[in-house]
Structures are given as C-alpha cells and as structure tokens.
PDB file of C-alpha atoms in Angstrom:
ATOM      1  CA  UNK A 479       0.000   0.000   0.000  1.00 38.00           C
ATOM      2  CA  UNK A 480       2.901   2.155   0.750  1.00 37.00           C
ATOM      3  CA  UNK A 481       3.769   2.955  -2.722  1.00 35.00           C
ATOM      4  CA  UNK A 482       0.344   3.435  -3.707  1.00 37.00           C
ATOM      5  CA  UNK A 483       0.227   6.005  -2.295  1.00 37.00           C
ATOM      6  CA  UNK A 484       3.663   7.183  -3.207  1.00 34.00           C
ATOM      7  CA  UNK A 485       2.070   7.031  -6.564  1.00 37.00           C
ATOM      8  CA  UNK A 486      -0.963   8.936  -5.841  1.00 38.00           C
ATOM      9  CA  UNK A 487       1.068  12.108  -4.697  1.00 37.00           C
ATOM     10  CA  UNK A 488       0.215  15.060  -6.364  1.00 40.00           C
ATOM     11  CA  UNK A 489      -1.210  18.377  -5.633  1.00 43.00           C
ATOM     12  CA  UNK A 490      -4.775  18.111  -7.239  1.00 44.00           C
ATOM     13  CA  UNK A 491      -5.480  13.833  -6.212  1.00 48.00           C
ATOM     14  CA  UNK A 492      -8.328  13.364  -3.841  1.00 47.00           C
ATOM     15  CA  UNK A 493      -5.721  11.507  -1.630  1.00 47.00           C
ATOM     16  CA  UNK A 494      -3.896  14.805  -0.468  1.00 52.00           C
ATOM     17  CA  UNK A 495      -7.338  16.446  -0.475  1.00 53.00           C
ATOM     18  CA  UNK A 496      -8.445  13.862   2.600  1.00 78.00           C
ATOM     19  CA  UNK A 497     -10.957  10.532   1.014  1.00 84.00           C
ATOM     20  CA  UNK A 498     -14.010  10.465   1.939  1.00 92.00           C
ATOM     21  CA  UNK A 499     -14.919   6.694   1.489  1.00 94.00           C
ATOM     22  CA  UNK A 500     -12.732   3.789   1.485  1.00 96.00           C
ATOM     23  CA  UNK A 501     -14.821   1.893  -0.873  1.00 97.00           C
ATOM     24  CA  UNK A 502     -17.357   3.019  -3.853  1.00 96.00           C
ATOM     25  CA  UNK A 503     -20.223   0.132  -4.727  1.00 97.00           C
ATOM     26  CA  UNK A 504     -21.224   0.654  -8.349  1.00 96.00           C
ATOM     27  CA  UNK A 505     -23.622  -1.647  -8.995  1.00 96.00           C
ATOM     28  CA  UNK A 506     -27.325  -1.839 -10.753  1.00 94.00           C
ATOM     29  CA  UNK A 507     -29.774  -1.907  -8.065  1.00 90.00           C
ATOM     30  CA  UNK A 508     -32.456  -3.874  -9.964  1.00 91.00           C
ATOM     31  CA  UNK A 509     -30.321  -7.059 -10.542  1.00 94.00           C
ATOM     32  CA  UNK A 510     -28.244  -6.964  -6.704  1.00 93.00           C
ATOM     33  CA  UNK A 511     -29.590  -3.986  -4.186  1.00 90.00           C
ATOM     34  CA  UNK A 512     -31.829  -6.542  -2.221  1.00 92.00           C
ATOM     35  CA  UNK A 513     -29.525  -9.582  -2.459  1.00 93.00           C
ATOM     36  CA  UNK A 514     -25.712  -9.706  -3.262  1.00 95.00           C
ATOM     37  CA  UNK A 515     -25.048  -5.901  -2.962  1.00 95.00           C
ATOM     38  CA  UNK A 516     -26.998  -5.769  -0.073  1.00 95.00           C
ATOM     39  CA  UNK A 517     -25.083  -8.035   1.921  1.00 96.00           C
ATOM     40  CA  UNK A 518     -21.572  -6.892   0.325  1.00 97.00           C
ATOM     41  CA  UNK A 519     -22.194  -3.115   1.968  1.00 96.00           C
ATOM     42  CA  UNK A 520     -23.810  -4.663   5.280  1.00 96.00           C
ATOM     43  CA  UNK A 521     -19.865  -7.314   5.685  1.00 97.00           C
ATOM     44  CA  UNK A 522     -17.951  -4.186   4.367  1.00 97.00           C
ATOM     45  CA  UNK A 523     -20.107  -1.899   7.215  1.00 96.00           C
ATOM     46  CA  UNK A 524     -19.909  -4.479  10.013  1.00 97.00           C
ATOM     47  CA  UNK A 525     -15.741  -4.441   9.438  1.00 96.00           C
ATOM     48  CA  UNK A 526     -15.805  -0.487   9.907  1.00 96.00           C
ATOM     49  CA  UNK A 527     -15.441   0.085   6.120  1.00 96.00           C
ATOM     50  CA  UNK A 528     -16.611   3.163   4.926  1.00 95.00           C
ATOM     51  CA  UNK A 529     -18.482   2.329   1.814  1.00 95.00           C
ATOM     52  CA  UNK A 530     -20.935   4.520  -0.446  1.00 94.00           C
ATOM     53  CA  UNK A 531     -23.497   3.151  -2.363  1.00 91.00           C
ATOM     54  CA  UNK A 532     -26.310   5.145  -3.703  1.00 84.00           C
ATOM     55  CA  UNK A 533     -28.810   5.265  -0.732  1.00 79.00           C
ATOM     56  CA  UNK A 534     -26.735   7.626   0.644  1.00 62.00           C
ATOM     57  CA  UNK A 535     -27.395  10.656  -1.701  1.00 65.00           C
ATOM     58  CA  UNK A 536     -29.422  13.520   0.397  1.00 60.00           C
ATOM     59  CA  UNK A 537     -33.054  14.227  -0.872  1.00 57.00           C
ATOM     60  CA  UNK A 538     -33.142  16.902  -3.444  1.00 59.00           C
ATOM     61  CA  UNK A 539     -29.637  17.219  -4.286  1.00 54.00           C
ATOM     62  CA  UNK A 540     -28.626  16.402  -7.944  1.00 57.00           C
ATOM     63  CA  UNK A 541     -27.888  12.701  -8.381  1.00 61.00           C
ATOM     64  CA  UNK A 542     -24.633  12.803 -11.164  1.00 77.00           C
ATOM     65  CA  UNK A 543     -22.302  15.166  -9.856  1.00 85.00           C
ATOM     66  CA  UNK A 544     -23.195  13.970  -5.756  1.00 85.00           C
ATOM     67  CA  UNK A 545     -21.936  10.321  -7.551  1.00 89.00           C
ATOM     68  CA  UNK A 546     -19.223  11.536  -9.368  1.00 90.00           C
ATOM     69  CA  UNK A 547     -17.950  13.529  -6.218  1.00 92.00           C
ATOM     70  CA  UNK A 548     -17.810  10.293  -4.285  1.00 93.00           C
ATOM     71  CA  UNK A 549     -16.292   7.877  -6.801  1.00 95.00           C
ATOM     72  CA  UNK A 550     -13.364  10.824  -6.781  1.00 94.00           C
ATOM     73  CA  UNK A 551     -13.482  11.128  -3.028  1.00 94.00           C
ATOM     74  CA  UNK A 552     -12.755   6.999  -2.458  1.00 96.00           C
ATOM     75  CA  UNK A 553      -9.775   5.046  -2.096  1.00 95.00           C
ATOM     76  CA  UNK A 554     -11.453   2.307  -3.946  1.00 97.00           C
ATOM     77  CA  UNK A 555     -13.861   1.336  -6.067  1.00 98.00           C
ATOM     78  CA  UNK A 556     -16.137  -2.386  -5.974  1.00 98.00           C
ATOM     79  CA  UNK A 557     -17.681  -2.819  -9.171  1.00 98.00           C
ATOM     80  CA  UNK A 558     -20.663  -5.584  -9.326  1.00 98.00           C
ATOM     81  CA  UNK A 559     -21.159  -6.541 -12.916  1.00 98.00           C
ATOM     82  CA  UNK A 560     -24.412  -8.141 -13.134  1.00 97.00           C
ATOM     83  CA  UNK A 561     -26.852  -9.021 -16.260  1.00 95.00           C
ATOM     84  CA  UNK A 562     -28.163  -6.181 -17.150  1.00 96.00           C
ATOM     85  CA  UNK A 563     -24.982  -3.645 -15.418  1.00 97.00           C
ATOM     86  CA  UNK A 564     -24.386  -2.514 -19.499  1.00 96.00           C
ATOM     87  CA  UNK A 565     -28.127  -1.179 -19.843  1.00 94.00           C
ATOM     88  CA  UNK A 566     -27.948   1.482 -17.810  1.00 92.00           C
ATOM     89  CA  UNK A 567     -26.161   4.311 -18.954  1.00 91.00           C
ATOM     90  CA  UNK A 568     -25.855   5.851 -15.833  1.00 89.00           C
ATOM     91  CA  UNK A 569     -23.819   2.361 -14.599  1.00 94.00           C
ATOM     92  CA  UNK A 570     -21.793   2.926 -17.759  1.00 95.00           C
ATOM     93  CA  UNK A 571     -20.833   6.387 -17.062  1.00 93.00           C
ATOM     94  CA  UNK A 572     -19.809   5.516 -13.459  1.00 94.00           C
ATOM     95  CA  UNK A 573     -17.363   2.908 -14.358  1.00 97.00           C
ATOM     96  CA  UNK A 574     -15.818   5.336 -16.825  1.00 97.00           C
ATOM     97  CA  UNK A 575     -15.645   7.767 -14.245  1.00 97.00           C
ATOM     98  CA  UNK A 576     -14.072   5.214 -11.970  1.00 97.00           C
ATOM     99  CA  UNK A 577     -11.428   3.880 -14.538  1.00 98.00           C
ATOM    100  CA  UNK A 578     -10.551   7.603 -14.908  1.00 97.00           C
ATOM    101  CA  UNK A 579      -9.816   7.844 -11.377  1.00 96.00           C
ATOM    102  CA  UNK A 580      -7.407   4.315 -11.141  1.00 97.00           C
ATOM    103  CA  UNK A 581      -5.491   5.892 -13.871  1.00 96.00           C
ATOM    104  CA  UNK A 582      -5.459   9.446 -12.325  1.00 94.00           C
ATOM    105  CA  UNK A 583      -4.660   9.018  -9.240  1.00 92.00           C
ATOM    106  CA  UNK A 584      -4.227   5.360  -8.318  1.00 93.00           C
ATOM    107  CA  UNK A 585      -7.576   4.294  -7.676  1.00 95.00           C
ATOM    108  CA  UNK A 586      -8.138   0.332  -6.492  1.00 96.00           C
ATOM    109  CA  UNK A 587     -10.586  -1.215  -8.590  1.00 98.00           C
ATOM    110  CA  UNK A 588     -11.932  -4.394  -7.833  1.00 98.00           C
ATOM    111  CA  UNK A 589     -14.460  -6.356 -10.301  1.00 98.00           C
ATOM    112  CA  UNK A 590     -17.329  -8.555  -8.968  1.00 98.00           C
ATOM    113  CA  UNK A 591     -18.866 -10.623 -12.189  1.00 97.00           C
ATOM    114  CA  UNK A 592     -22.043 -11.853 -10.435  1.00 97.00           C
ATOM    115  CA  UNK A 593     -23.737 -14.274 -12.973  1.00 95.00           C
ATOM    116  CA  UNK A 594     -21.654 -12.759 -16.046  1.00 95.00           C
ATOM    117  CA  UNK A 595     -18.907 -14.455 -18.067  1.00 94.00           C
ATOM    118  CA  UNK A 596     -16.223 -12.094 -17.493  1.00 95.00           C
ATOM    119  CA  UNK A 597     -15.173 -12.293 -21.066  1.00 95.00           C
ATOM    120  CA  UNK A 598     -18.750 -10.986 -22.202  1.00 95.00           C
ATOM    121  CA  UNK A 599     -17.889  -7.780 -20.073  1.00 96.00           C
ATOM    122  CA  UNK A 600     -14.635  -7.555 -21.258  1.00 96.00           C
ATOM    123  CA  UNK A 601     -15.805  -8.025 -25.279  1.00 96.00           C
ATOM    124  CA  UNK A 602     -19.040  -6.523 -24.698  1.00 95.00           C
ATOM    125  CA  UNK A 603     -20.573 -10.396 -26.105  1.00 95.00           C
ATOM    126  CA  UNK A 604     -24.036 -11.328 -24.859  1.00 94.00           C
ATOM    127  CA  UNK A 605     -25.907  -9.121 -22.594  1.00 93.00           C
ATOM    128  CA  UNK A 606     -23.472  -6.451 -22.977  1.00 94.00           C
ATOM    129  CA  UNK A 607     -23.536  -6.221 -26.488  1.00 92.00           C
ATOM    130  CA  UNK A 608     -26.990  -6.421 -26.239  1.00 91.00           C
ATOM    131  CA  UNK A 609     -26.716  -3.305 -24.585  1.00 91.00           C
ATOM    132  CA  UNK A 610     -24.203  -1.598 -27.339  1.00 89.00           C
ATOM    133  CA  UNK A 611     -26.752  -2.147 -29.980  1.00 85.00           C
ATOM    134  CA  UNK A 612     -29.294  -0.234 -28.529  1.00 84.00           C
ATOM    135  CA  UNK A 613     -26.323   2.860 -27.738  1.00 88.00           C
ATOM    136  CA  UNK A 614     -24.625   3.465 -30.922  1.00 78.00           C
ATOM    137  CA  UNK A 615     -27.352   5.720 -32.596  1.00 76.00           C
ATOM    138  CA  UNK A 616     -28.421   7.892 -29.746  1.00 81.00           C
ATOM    139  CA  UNK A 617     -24.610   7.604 -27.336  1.00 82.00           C
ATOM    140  CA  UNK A 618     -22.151   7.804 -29.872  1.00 81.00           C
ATOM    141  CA  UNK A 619     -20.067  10.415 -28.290  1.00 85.00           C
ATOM    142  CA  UNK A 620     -19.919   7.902 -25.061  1.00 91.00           C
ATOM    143  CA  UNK A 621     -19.780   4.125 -26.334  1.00 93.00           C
ATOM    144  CA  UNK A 622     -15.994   3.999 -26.934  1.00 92.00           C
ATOM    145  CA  UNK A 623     -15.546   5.367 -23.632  1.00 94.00           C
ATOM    146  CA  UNK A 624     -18.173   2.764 -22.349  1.00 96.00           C
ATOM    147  CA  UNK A 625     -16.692   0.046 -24.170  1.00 95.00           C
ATOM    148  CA  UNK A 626     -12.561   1.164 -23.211  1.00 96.00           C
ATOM    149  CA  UNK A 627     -13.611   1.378 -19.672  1.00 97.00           C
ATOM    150  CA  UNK A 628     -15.732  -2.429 -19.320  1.00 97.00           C
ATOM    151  CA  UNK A 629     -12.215  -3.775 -20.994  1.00 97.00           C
ATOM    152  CA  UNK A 630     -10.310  -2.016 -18.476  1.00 97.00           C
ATOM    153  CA  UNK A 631     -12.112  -3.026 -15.550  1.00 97.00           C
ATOM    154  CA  UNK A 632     -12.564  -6.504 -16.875  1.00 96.00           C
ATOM    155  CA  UNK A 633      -8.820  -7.226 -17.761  1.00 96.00           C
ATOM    156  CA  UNK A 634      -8.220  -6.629 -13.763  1.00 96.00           C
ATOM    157  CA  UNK A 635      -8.309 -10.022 -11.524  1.00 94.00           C
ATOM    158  CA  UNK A 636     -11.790 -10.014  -9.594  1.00 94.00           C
ATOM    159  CA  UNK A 637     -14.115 -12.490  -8.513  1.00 95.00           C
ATOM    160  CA  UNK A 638     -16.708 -14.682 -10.610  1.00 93.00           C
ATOM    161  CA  UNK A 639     -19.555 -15.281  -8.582  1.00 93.00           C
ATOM    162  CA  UNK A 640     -21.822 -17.841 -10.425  1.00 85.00           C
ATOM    163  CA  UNK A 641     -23.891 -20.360  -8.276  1.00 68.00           C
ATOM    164  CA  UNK A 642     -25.168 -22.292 -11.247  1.00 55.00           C
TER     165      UNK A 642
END
C-alpha cells in the first residue's frame, strides 16, 4: 500500500485532499440492491469500512455530480457486474468515471462478475452487447468510452460469482 500512495502524490489527487470513502459500490440496483449488494455493503459496514453506495445521496440534491464527487473522493472502487450492469447508462458512465480515477490518481478497482462471463464484459458479447446495440445511434459520443472502460475493468483479476 505504501507505494500506492507514493504514486498517488500530487497536488490536485483526492488523496492529499483527505478521502471520503474507502470503498465506492457501483452496482445496478435492480439485478443486486436486495440480495448480493446488499449483503456486500452490510460485511464491508460491520468491518468499519466506509463504503458509499447510492442510498446515501441527500433528498433533493442532484444525483450525477453527488456520484461523481464520491467515486473521486474513495480510495477504492467495488464494481458488481451483473446481467443487465451494461443497460444502464448511468452504470456505464460511473465505471468510466471510476477507470478515470485508477489511472489518475491510483484508484483500487476491484471487479465482482455476479452471474456474467467475465469475457462478455470484457468483449461486450451477450448481454453487454446487447446493450451496445441499442447505444450506438443515440450515445455515440460515449460508447468507446463505455466500451474502453468495461475492458479495463474486466482485464483486472476479480471475482466470478456464479452459483449455477
């Protein structure tokens, strides 16, 4: 860890600025809130980790930039890639935002592939091609970023959780 964070020295990185959470849950609530993700957050809790996940957000504040301010403000991001993870857009543009920050300024990212061949994710084959097709008219300007950032993440040792 030590030269991590010899690594993440600069000026303008979150890390001299103070983090704010040590882990980040990206994740899409209507394939793992109430099961898997649910009982990631409550082990990570119970061992006094500080994690954000989306419940969190204050009433009436805008949703994007409150998310984007935490992935930036965490020493680590968990990212649950689950069936349908590729068909939300807003999923899509929180791993980008969270690959940004591993490059930038060092950011632990650790991949979860809960009942998805990692290789789809990392191809964008099955489900998350599914998902491409229905992006490239109307999210042109953001599929290659989409697409670089589920092959980063996916080239990175994780877990493959698949109980059948």
């Amino acid at each position: 860890m030590a030269s991590t964070s010899t690594q993440m020295a600069s000026d303008s990185s979150p890390s001299n600025l103070g983090w704010t959470h040590e882990v980040f849950l990206s994740f899409r609530g209507e394939d793992t809130r109430y099961n898997f993700t649910d009982h990631l957050y409550n082990a990570l809790v119970e061992k006094r980790i500080i994690t954000f996940r989306d419940d969190k957000l204050k009433r009436g504040e805008k949703i994007a930039p409150e998310l984007l301010n935490a992935i930036e403000k965490s020493r680590s991001s968990i990212v649950v890639f689950s069936k349908t993870y590729a068909h939300s857009t807003w999923c899509l543009d929180e791993l980008a935002k969270i690959m940004e920050c591993s490059r930038k300024y060092g950011q632990i990212v650790l991949p979860i592939f809960y009942h998805v061949d990692p290789s789809d994710v990392r191809k964008q084959t099955g489900r998350f091609g599914e998902a491409f097709t229905r992006y490239e008219e109307n999210w042109k300007n953001k599929v290659q970023s989409w697409k670089e950032a589920l092959t980063e993440a996916s080239n990175i040792s994780g877990w493959h959780v698949d109980d059948g």
